[in-house]
Short mmCIF file of C-alpha atoms in Angstrom, two decimals:
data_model
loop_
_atom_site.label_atom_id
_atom_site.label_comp_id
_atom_site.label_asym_id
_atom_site.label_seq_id
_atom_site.Cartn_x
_atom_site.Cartn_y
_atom_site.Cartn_z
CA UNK A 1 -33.73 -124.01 -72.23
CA UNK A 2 -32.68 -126.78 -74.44
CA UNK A 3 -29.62 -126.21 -77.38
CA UNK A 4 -27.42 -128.34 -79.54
CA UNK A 5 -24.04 -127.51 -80.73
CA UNK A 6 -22.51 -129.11 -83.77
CA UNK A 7 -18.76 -129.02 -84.09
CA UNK A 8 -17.36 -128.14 -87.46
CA UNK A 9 -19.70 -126.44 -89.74
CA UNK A 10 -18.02 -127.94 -92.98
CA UNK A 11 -16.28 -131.97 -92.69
CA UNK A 12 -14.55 -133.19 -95.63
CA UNK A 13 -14.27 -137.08 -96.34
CA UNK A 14 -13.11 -139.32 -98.75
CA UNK A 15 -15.83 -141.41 -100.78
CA UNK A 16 -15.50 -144.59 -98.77
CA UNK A 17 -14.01 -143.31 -95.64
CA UNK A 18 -15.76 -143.00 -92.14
CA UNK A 19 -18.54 -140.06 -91.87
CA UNK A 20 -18.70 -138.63 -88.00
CA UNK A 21 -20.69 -135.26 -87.55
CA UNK A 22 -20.60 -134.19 -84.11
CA UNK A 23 -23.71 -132.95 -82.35
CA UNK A 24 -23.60 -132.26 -78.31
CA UNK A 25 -26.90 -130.72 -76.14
CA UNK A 26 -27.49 -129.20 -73.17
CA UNK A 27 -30.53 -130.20 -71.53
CA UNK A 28 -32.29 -129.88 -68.56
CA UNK A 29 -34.63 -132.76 -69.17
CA UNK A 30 -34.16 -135.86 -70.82
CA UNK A 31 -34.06 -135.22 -74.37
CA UNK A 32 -35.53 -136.04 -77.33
CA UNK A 33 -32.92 -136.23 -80.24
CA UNK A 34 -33.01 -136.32 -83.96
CA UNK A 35 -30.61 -135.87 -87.17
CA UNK A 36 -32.15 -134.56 -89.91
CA UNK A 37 -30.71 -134.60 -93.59
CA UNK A 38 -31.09 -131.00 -96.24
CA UNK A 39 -30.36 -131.51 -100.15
CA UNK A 40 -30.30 -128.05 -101.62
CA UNK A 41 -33.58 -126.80 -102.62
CA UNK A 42 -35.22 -129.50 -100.46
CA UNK A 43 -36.68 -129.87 -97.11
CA UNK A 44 -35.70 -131.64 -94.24
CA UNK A 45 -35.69 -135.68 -94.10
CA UNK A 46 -35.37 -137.39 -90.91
CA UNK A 47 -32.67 -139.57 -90.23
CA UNK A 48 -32.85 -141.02 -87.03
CA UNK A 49 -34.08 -139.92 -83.58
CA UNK A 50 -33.44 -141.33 -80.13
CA UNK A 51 -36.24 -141.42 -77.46
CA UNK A 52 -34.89 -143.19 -74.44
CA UNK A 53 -35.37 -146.74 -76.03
CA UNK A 54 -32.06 -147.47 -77.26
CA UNK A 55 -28.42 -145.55 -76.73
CA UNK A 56 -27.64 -146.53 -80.64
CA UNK A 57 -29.38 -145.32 -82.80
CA UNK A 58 -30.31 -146.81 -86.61
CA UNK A 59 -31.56 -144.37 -89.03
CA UNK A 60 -32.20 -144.75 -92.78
CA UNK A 61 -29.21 -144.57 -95.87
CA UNK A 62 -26.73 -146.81 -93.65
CA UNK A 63 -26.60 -143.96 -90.70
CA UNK A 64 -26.65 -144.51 -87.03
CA UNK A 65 -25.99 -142.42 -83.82
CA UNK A 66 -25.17 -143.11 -80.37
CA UNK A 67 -26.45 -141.13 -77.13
CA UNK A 68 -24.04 -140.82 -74.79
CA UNK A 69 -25.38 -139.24 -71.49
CA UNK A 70 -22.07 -139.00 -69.50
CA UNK A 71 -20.49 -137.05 -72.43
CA UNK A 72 -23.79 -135.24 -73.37
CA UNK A 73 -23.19 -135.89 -77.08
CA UNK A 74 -25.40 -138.08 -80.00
CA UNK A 75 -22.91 -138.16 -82.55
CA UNK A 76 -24.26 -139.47 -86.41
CA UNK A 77 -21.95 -141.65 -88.42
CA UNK A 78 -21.35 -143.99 -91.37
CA UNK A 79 -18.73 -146.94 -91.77
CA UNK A 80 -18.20 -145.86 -95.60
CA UNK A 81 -19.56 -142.39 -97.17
CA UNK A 82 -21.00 -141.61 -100.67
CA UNK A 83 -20.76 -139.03 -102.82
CA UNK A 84 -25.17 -139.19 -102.48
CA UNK A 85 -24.01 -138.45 -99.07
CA UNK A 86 -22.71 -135.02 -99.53
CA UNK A 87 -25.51 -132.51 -98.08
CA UNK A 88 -26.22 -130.37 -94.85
CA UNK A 89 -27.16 -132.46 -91.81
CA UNK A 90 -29.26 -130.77 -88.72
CA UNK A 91 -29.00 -131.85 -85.35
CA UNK A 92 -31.68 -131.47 -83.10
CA UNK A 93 -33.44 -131.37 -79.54
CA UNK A 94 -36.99 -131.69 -78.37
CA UNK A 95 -38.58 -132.35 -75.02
CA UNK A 96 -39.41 -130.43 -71.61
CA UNK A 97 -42.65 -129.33 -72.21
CA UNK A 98 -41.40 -127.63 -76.25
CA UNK A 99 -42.63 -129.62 -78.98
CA UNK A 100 -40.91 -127.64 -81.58
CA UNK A 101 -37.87 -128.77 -82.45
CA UNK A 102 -34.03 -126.82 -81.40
CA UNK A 103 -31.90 -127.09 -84.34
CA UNK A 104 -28.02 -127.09 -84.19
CA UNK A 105 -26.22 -124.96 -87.11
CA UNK A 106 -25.57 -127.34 -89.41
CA UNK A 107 -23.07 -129.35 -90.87
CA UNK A 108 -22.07 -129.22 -94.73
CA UNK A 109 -20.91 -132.73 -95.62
CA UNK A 110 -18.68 -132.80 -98.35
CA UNK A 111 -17.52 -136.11 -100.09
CA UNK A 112 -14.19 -136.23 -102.14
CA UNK A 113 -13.81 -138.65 -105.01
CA UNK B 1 -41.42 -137.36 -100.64
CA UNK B 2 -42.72 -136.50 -97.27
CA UNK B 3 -46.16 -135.94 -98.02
CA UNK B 4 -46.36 -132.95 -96.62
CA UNK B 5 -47.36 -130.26 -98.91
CA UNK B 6 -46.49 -126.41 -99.01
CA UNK B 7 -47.97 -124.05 -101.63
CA UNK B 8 -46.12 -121.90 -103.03
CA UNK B 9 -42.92 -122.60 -103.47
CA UNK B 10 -41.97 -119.25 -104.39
CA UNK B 11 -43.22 -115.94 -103.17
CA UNK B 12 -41.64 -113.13 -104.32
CA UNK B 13 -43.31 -109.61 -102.51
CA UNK B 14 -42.86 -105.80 -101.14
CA UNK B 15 -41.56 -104.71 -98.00
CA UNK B 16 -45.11 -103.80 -96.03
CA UNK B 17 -47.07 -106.72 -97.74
CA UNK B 18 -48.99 -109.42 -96.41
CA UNK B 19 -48.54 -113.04 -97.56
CA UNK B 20 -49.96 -116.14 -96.85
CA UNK B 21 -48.48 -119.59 -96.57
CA UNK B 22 -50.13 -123.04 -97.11
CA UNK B 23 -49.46 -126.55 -95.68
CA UNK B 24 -51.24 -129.53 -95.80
CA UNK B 25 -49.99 -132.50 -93.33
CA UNK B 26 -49.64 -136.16 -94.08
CA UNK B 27 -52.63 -138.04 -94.34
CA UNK B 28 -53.39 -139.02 -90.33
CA UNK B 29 -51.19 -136.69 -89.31
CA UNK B 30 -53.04 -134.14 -86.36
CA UNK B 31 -49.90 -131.74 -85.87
CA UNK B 32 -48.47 -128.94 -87.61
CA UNK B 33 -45.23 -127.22 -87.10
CA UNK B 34 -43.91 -124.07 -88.89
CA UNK B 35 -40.37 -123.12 -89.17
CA UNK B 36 -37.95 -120.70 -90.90
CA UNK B 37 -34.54 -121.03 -92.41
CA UNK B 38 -32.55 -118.30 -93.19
CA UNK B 39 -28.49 -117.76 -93.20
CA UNK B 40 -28.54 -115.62 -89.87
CA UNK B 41 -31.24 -117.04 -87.96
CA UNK B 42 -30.49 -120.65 -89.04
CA UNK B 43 -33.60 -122.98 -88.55
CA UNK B 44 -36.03 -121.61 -85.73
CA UNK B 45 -39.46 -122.81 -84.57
CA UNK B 46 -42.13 -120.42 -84.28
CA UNK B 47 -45.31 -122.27 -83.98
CA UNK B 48 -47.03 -125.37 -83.39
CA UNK B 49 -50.93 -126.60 -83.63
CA UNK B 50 -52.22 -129.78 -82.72
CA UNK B 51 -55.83 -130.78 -84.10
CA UNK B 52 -57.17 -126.93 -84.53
CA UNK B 53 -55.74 -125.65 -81.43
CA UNK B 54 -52.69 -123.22 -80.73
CA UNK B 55 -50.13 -126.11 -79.16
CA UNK B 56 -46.51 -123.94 -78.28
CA UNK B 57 -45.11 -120.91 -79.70
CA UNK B 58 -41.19 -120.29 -80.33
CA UNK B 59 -39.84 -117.42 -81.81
CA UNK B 60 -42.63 -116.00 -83.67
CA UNK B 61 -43.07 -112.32 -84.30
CA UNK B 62 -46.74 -110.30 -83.45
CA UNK B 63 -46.57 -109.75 -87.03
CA UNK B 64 -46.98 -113.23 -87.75
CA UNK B 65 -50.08 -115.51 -87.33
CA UNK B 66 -50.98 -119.17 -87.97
CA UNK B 67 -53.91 -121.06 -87.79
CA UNK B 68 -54.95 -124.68 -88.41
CA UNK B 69 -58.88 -125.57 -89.89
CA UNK B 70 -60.87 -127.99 -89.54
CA UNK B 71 -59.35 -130.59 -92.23
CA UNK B 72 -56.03 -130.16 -90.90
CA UNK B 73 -54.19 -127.81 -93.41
CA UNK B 74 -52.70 -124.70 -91.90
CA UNK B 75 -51.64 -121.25 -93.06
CA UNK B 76 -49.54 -118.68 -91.76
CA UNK B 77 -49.81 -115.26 -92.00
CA UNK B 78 -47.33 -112.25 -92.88
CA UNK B 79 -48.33 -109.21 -92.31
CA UNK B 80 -46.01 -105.50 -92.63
CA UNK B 81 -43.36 -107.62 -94.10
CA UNK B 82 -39.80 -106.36 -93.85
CA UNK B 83 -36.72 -106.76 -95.52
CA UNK B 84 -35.04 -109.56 -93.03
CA UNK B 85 -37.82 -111.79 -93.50
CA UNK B 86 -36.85 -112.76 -96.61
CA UNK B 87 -36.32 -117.11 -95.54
CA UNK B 88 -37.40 -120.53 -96.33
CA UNK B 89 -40.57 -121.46 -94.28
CA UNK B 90 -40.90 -125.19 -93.64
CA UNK B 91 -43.91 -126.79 -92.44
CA UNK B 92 -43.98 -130.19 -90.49
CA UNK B 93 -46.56 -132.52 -89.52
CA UNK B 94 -46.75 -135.36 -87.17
CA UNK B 95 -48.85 -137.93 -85.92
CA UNK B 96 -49.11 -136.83 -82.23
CA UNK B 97 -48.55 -133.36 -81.11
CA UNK B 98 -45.89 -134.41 -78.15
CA UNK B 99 -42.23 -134.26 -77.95
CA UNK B 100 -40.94 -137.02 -79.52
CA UNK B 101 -42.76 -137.66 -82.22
CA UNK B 102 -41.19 -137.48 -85.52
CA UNK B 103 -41.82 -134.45 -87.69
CA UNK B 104 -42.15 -134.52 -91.06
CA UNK B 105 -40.82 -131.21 -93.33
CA UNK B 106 -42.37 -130.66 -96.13
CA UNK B 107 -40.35 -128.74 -99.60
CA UNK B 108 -41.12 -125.21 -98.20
CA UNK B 109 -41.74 -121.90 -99.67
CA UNK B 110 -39.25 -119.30 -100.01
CA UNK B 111 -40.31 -115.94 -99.30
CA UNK B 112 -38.43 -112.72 -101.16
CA UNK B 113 -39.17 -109.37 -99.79
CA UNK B 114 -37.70 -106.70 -101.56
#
């Protein structure tokens, strides 16, 4: 069975100042991973998603994440947050024969002027 | 705008009701996923079709059916609704029906079962 763990279910930043939302899986197969963005009262907007082509990872709104194999982990982050930034971000695992997507808890992003 | 669609955005019911939920994919798009939010549970999968046909099932209750028609839009089905199935129900559509491939959510419909 596949799962993702984010660490930290609220992070805190300073408009300006690095964003890093940690996200590690456990899989049995290679995975497919994605980060996935929620504004309240909205759905779900992908982000990025790795599928074996490239460890880093460029996704839309200045985000990118890197898949690390040895460490299990595809951390998302930002050089410089914005307050448009402040939402709840989903990690995620697919792959092994499931299509649907695992989702992590979540992490509530909150920017500080 | 994902366009994916989900009608309606609100449904607001009885415990022992049946309800059903609407989503048309993106234009091209052949698969359809259904999810559900809520604050317990956080976001779990519980079915997927791919061009008409039952794909993968997650955690999905026997009260609960889907099905996908012939142009593509799918419903799912409620049925002897409780109390705890009060959520947000995403759909998601994309292009291929394989692990992968990006899936695209659409607004949702929140359910209320009182």
């Amino acid at each position: 069975a596949q799962s993702v763990t984010q660490l930290g279910s609220h992070v805190s930043v300073s408009e300006g100042a690095l964003v890093l939302l940690r996200c590690n899986y456990s899989s049995s197969v290679p995975p497919y991973l994605f980060w996935y963005v929620q504004y309240p009262n909205q759905g779900l907007q992908l982000l990025l998603k790795y599928t074996s082509a490239a460890t880093l990872v460029k996704g839309i709104n200045g985000f990118e994440a890197e898949f690390k194999k040895s460490e299990t982990s595809f951390h998302l982050t930002k050089p410089s947050a914005h307050m448009s930034d402040a939402a709840e971000y989903f990690c995620a695992v697919s792959g092994g024969g499931a299509d649907g997507l695992t989702f992590g808890k979540g992490t509530h992003l909150i920017i500080q002027p | 705008d994902s366009g994916v669609t989900q009608t309606p955005k609100h449904l607001i019911t009885a415990t022992g009701q049946r309800v059903t939920l609407r989503c048309s994919p993106r234009s091209g798009d052949l698969s359809v996923y259904w999810y559900q939010q809520s604050l317990d549970q956080g976001l779990q999968f519980l079915i997927q079709y791919y061009n008409g046909e039952e794909r993968a099932k997650g955690n999905i209750l026997e009260r609960f059916s889907a099905q996908q028609f012939p142009d593509l839009h799918s419903e799912l089905n409620l049925s002897s609704l409780e109390l705890g199935d009060s959520a947000l129900y995403f759909c998601a559509s994309s292009v291929v029906g394989v692990a992968g491939a990006a899936q695209y959510f659409g607004p949702g419909t929140r359910l209320l079962v009182l």
